[in-house]
Short mmCIF file of C-alpha atoms in Angstrom, two decimals:
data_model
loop_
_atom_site.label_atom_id
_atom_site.label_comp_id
_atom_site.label_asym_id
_atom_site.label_seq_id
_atom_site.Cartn_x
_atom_site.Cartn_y
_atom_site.Cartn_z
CA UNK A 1 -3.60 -74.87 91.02
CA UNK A 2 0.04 -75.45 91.96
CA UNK A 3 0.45 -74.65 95.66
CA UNK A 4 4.61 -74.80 95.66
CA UNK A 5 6.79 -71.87 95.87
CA UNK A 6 9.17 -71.29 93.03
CA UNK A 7 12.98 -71.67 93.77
CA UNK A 8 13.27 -67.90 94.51
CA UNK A 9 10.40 -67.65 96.77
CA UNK A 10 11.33 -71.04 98.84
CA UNK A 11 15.15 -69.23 99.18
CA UNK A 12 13.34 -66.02 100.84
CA UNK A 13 11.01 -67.74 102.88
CA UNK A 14 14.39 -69.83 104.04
CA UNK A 15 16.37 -66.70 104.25
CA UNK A 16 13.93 -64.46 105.95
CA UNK A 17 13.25 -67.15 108.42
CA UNK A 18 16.79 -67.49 109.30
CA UNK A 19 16.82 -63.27 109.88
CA UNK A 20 13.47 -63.84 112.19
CA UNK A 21 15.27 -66.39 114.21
CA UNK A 22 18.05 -64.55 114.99
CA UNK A 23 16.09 -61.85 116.52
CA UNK A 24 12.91 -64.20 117.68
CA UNK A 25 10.38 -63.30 120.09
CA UNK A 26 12.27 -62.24 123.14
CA UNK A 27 13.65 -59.33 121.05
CA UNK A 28 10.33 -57.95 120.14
CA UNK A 29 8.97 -58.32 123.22
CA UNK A 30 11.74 -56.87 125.01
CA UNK A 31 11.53 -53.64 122.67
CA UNK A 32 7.74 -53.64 123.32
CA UNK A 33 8.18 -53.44 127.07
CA UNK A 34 10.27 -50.98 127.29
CA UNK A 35 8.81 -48.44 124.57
CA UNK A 36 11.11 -49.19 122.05
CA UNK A 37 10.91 -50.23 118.30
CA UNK A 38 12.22 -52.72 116.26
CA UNK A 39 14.78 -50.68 114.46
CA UNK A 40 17.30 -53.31 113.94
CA UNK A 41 15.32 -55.55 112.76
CA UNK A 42 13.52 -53.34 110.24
CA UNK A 43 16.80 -51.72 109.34
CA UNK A 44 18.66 -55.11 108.58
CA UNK A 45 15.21 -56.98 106.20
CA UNK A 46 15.50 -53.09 104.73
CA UNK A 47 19.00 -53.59 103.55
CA UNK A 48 18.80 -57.40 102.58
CA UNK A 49 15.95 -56.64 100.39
CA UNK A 50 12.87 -57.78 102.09
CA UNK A 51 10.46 -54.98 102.55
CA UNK A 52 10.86 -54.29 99.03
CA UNK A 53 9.84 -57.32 97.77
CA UNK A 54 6.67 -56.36 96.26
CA UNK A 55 8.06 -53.15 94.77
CA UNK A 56 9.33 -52.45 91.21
CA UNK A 57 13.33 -53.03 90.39
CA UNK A 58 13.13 -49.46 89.05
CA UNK A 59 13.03 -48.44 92.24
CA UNK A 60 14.81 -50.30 94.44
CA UNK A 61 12.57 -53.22 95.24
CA UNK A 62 12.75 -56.85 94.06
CA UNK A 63 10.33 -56.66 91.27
CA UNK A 64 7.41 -59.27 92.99
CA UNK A 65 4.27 -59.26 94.03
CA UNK A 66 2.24 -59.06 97.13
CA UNK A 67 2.86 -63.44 97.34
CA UNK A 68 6.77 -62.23 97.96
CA UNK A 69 5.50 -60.05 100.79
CA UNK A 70 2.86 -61.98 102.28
CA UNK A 71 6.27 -64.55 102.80
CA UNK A 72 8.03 -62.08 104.50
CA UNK A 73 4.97 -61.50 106.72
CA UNK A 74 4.44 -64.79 107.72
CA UNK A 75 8.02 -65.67 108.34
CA UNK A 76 8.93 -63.20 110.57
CA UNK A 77 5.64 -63.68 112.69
CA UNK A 78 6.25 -67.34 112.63
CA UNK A 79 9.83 -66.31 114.10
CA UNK A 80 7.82 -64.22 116.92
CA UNK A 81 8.41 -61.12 115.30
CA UNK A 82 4.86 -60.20 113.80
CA UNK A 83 6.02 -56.62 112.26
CA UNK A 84 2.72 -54.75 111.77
CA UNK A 85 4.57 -51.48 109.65
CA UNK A 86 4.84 -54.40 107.22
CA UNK A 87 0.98 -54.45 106.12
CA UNK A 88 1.24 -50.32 106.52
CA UNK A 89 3.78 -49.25 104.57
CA UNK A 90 5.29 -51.77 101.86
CA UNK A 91 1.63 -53.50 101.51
CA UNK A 92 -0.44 -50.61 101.47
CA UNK A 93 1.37 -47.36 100.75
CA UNK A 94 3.84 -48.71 98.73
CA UNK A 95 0.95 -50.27 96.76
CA UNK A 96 -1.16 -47.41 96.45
CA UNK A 97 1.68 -45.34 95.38
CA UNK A 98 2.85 -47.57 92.96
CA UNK A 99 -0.03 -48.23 90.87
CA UNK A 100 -1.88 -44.81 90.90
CA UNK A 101 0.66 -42.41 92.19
CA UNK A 102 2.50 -39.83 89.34
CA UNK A 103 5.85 -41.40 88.16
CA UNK A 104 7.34 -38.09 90.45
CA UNK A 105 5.59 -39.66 93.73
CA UNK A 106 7.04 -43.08 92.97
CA UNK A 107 10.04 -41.66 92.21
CA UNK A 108 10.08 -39.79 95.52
CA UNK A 109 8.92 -42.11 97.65
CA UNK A 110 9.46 -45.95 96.67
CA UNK A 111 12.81 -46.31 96.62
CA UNK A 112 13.23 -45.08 100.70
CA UNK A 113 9.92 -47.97 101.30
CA UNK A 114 11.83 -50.84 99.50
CA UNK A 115 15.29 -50.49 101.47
CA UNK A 116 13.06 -49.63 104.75
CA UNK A 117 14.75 -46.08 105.16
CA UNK A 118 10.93 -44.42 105.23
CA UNK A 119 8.12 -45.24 106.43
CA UNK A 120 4.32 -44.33 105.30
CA UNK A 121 1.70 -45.26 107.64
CA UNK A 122 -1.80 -45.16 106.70
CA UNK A 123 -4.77 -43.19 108.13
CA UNK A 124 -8.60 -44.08 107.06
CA UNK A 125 -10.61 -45.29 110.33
CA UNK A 126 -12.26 -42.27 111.79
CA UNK A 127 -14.09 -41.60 115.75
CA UNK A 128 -17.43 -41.90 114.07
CA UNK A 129 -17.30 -43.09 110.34
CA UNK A 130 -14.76 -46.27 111.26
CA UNK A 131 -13.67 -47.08 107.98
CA UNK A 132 -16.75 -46.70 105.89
CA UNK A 133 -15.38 -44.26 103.55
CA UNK A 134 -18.65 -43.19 102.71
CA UNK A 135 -19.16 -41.68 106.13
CA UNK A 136 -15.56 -40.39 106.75
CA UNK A 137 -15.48 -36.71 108.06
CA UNK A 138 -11.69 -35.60 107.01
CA UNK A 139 -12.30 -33.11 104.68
CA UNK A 140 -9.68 -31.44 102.32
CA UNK A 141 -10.58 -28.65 99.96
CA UNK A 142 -8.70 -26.30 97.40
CA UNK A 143 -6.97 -23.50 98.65
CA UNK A 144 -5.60 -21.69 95.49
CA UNK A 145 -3.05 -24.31 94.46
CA UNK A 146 -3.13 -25.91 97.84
CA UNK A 147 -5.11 -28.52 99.67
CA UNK A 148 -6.04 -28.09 103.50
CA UNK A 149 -7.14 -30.86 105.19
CA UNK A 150 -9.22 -31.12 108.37
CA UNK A 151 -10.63 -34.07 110.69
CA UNK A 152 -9.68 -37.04 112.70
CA UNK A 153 -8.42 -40.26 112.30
CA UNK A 154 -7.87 -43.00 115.15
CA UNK A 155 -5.91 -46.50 115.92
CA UNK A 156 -3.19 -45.43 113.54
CA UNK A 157 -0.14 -47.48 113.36
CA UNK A 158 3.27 -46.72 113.61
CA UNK A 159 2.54 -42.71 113.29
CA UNK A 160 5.68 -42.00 115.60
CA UNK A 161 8.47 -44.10 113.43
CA UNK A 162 6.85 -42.93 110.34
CA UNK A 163 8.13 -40.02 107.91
CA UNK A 164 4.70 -39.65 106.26
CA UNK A 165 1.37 -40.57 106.72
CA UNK A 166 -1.34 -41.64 104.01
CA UNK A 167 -4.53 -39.88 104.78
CA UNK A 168 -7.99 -40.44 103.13
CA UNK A 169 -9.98 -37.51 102.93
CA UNK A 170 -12.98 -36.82 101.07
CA UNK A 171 -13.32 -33.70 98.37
CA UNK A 172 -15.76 -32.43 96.46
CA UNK A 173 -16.73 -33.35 93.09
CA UNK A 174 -16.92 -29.73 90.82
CA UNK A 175 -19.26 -31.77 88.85
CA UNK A 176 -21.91 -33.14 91.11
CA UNK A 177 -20.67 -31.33 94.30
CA UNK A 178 -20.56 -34.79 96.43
CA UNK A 179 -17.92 -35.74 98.33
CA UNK A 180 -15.44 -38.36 96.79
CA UNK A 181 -12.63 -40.22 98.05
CA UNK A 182 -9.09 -38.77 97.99
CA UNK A 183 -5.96 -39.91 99.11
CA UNK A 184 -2.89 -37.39 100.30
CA UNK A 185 0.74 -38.00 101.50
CA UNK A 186 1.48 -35.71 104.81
CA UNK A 187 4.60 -35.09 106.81
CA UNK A 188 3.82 -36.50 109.90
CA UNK A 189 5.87 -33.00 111.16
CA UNK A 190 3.57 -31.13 108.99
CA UNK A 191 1.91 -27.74 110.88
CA UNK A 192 -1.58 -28.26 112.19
CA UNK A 193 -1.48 -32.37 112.33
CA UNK A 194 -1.03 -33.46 116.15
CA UNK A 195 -0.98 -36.97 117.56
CA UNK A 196 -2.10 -38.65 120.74
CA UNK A 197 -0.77 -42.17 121.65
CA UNK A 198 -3.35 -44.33 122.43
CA UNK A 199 -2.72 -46.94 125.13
CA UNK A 200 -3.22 -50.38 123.92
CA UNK A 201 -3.64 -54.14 125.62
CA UNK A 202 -1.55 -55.35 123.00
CA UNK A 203 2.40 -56.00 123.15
CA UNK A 204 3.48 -54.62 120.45
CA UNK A 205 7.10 -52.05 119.83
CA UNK A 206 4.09 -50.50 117.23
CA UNK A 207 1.73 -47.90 119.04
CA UNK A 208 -1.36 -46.50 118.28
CA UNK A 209 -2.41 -42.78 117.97
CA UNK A 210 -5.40 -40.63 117.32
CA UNK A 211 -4.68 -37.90 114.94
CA UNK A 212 -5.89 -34.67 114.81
CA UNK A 213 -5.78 -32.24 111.34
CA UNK A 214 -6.11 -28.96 111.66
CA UNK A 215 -6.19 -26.96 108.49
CA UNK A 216 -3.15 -28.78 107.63
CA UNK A 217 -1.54 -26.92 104.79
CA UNK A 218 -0.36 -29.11 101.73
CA UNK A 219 1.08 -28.56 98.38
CA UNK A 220 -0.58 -29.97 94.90
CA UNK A 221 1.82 -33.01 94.09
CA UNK A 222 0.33 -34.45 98.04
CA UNK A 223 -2.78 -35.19 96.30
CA UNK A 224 -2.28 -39.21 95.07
CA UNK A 225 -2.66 -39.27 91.52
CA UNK A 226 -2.93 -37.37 88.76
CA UNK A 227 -6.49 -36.02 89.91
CA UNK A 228 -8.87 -36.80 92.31
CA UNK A 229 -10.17 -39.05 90.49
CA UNK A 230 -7.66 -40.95 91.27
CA UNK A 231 -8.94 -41.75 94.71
CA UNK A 232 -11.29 -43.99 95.14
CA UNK A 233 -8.99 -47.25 92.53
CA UNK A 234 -6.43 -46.19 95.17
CA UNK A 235 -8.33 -46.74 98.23
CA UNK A 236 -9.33 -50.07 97.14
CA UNK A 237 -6.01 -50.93 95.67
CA UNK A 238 -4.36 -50.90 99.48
CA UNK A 239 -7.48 -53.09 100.56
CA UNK A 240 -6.61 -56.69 99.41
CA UNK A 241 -2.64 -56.61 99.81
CA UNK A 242 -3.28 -55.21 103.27
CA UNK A 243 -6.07 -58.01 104.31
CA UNK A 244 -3.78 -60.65 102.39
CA UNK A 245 -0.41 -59.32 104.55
CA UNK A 246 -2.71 -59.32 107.46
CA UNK A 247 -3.71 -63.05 107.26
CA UNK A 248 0.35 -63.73 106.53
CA UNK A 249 1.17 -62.35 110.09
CA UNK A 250 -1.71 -64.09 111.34
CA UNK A 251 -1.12 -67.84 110.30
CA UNK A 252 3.06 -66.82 111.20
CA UNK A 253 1.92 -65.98 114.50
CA UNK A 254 -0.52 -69.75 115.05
CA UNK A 255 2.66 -71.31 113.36
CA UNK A 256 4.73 -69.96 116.25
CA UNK A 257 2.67 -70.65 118.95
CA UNK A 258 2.22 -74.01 117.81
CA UNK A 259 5.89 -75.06 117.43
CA UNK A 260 6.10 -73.37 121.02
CA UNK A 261 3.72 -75.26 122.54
CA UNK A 262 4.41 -78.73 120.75
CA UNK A 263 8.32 -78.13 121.81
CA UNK A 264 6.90 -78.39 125.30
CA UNK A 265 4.57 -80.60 125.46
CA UNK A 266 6.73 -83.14 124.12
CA UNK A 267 9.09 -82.91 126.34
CA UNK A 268 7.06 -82.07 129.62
CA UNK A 269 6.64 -85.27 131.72
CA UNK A 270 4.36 -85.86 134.75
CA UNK A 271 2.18 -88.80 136.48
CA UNK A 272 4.50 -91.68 135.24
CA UNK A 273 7.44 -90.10 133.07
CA UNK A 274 5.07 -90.00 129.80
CA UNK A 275 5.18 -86.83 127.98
CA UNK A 276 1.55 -84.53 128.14
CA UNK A 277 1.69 -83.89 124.55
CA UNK A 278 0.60 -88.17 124.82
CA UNK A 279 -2.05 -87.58 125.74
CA UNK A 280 -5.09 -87.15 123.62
CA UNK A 281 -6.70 -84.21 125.52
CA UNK A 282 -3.88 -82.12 125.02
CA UNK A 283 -2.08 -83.11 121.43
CA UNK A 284 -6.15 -82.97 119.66
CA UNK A 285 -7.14 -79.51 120.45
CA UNK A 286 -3.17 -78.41 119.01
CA UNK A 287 -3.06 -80.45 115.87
CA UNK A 288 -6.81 -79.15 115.17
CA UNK A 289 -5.66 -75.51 115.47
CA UNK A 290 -2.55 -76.49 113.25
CA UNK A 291 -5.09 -77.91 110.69
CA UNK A 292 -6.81 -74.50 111.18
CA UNK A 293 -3.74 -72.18 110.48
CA UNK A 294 -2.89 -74.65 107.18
CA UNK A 295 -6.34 -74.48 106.09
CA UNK A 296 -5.46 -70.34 106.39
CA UNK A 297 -2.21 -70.77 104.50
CA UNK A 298 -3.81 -72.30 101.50
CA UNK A 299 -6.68 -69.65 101.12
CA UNK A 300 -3.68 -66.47 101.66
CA UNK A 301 -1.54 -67.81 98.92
CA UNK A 302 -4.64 -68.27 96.85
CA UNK A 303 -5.51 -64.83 97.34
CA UNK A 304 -1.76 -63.29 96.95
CA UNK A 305 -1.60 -65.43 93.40
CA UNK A 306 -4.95 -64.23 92.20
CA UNK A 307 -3.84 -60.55 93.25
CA UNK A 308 -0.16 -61.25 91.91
CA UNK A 309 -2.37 -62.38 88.70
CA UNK A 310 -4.11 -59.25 87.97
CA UNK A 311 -7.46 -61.03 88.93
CA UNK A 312 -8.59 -58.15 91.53
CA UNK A 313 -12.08 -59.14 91.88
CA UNK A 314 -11.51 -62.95 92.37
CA UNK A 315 -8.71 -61.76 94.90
CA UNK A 316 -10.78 -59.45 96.82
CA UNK A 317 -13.35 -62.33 97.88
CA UNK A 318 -10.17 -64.71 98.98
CA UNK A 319 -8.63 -61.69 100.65
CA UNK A 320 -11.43 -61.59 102.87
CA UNK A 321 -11.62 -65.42 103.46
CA UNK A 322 -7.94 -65.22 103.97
CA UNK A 323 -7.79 -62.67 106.79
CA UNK A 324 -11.01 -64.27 108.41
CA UNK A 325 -9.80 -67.94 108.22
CA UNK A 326 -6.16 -66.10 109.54
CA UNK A 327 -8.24 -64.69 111.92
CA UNK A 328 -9.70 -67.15 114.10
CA UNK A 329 -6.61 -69.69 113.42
CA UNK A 330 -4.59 -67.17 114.67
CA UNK A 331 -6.14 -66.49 117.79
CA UNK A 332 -7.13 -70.26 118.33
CA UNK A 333 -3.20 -71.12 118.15
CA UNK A 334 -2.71 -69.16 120.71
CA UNK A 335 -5.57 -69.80 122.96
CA UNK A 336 -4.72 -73.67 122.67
CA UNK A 337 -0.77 -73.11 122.98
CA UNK A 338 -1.50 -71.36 126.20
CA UNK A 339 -3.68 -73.88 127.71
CA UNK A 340 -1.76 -76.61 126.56
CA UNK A 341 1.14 -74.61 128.99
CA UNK A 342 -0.95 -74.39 131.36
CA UNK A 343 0.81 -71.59 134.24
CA UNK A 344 3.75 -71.42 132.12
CA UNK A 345 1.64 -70.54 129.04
CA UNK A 346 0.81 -67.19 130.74
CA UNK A 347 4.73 -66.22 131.68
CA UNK A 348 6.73 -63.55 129.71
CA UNK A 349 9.65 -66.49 129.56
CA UNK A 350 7.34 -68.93 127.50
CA UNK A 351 5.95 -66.30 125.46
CA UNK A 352 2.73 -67.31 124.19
CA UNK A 353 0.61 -65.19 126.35
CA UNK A 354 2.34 -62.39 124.56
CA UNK A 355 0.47 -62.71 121.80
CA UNK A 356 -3.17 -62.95 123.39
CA UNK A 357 -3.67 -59.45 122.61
CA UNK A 358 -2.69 -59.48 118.99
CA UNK A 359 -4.45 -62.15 117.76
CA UNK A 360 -7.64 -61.25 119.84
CA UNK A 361 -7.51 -57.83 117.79
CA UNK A 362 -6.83 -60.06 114.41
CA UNK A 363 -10.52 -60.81 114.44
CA UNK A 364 -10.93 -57.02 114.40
CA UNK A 365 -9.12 -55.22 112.15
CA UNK A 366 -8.26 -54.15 109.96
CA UNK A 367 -11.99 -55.31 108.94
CA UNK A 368 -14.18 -56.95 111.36
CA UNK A 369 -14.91 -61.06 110.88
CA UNK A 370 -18.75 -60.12 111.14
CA UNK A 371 -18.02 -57.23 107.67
CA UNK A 372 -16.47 -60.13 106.07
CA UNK A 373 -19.50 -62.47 106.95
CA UNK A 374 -21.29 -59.89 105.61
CA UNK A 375 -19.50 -59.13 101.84
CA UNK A 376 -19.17 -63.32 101.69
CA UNK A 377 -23.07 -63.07 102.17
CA UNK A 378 -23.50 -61.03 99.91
CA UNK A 379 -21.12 -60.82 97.02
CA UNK A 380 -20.61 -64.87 97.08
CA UNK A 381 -24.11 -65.85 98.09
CA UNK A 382 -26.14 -63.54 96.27
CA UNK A 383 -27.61 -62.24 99.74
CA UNK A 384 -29.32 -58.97 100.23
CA UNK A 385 -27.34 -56.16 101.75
CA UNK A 386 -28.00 -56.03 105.81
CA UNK A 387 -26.59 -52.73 106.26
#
């Protein structure tokens, strides 16, 4: 397996770096702190091409795959700017749209993903249901040519920036009369669908919110697909680029709090002019957790060429080692950066403490590390199903 980037892919992950940098971590904090959003940012990797990576030259995007994007994820988290809107909209939505969408949705709605003019957010994880689709109360159902929709959804990202938001719903089959799996774009102005932020111990310019559907009114061509049918290959196509995107802001975010803390303790003498980072009791626990993030690295491009490959299967199972090996690098990075700062590893100025929240909730979603103990159990080990 050859583990080097091509010449085009080492030139983004050089140039995207270079945009990260000039924003860095300060930036996004600062825009997190005081209720703003990183606009500029987003704006300026919109117009040089970098959210559309992933998305077809036929409209508008760069004609790569999800290896492209997971680049662009990592990058800009390893410059402190972890963008989250970058899993929602050009992993998943644009994804979903893209390969099970009508040519007139792709038409409509890729072109204003890849140069980052629109946003699509994504809405699955329910009150009571989480994401078990299987369980998931949103309901939509035919209303002479229309659909209304009805439910909940909750911890859904970005909903205020976004122009649209990606609901799953369930509908029922004519033929069996169960519920199935459906997927619909909605105006997040659209009449009947309200929003209420939730507040979150995370620092992050991206907010949460709880939705709330209400008979929300929507026309035919909303409905993803040709048919409802259509649904459930489109749920699971979001699945792996969003866990592989994931686990690329994860190991970007260890890499950065890393390179922080090795900056620091290199050059932070005490008890005889020798640097800290000399001594074996601080430099160990930091180069394990860098072992830990590159040991992440390796497993998220493995998944994001196996997905780029057309191998979905193969891709799913790294996809889920990916995120959970992202997972606990990520927030081990961070944990050990901090430490290794000691009282200056919990200051705004050193930011590393910054991050705390994040990468704690990396272990949770978008999937759980105990779900993906469980599907390694059982699809890899041939384990009986404990749910």
């Amino acid at each position: 397996m050859n583990v080097d980037l091509n010449p085009e892919q080492e030139q983004l992950r050089d140039a995207v770096r270079a945009l990260g940098r000039r924003y860095g971590h300060d930036y996004f904090v600062a825009k997190a702190k005081s209720g703003g959003h990183t606009t500029e940012l987003w704006s300026e990797a919109g117009r040089l091409g970098y959210l559309g990576v992933n998305i077809p030259t036929e409209y508008g995007g760069g004609g790569g795959g999800i290896t492209d994007l997971a680049i662009v994820c990592e990058e800009l988290a390893a410059a402190g700017c972890p963008l989250l809107l970058l899993v929602v909209s050009p992993a998943i939505a644009a994804t979903v749209i893209n390969r099970h969408g009508t040519e007139a949705q792709r038409k409509r709605y890729l072109p204003g993903l890849a140069d980052g003019s629109q946003k699509i957010v994504f809405a699955i994880t329910e009150p009571e249901a989480g994401s078990n689709f299987h369980r998931l109360g949103t309901v939509a159902r035919r209303d002479g040519d229309d659909w209304l929709v009805s439910g909940r959804k909750c911890y859904i990202s970005g909903v205020d920036e976004a122009d649209h938001v990606l609901v799953v719903a369930r509908t029922e089959d004519s033929s069996t009369g169960k519920l199935k799996p459906a997927l619909f774009v909605v105006p997040t102005d659209a009449p009947g669908l309200t929003r209420s932020k939730l507040d979150m111990e995370i620092v992050s310019p991206e907010n949460q919110f709880l939705l709330y559907l209400d008979d929300v009114r929507l026309p035919a061509d909303a409905l993803v697909g040709e048919s409802v049918d259509a649904g459930l290959p489109a749920l699971f196509a979001g699945l792996n680029p969003e866990r592989i995107t994931v686990a690329a802001m994860g190991a970007g975010t260890g890499r950065y709090a890393i390179e922080r803390a090795s900056s620091y303790t290199a050059t932070r003498t005490v008890w005889g002019g020798r640097s800290i980072g000399s001594h074996q009791g601080v430099s160990h626990p930091l180069a394990h957790a860098a072992v830990q993030v590159e040991l992440a690295r390796l497993m998220i491009y493995k998944a994001a060429t196996l997905y780029d490959a057309g191998r979905d299967l193969e891709a799913g199972v790294a996809g889920n080692m990916a995120k959970y090996a992202a997972g606990e690098a990520a927030a081990l990075a961070v944990d050990t950066a901090v430490q290794a700062l000691g009282g200056a590893g919990m200051t705004t100025e050193y930011g590393v403490a910054t991050l705390l929240g994040a990468v704690r909730a990396g272990r949770i979603a978008p999937v759980s590390r105990e779900m993906i103990l469980n599907f390694v159990a059982q699809h890899v080990l041939g384990q009986e199903k404990s749910y």
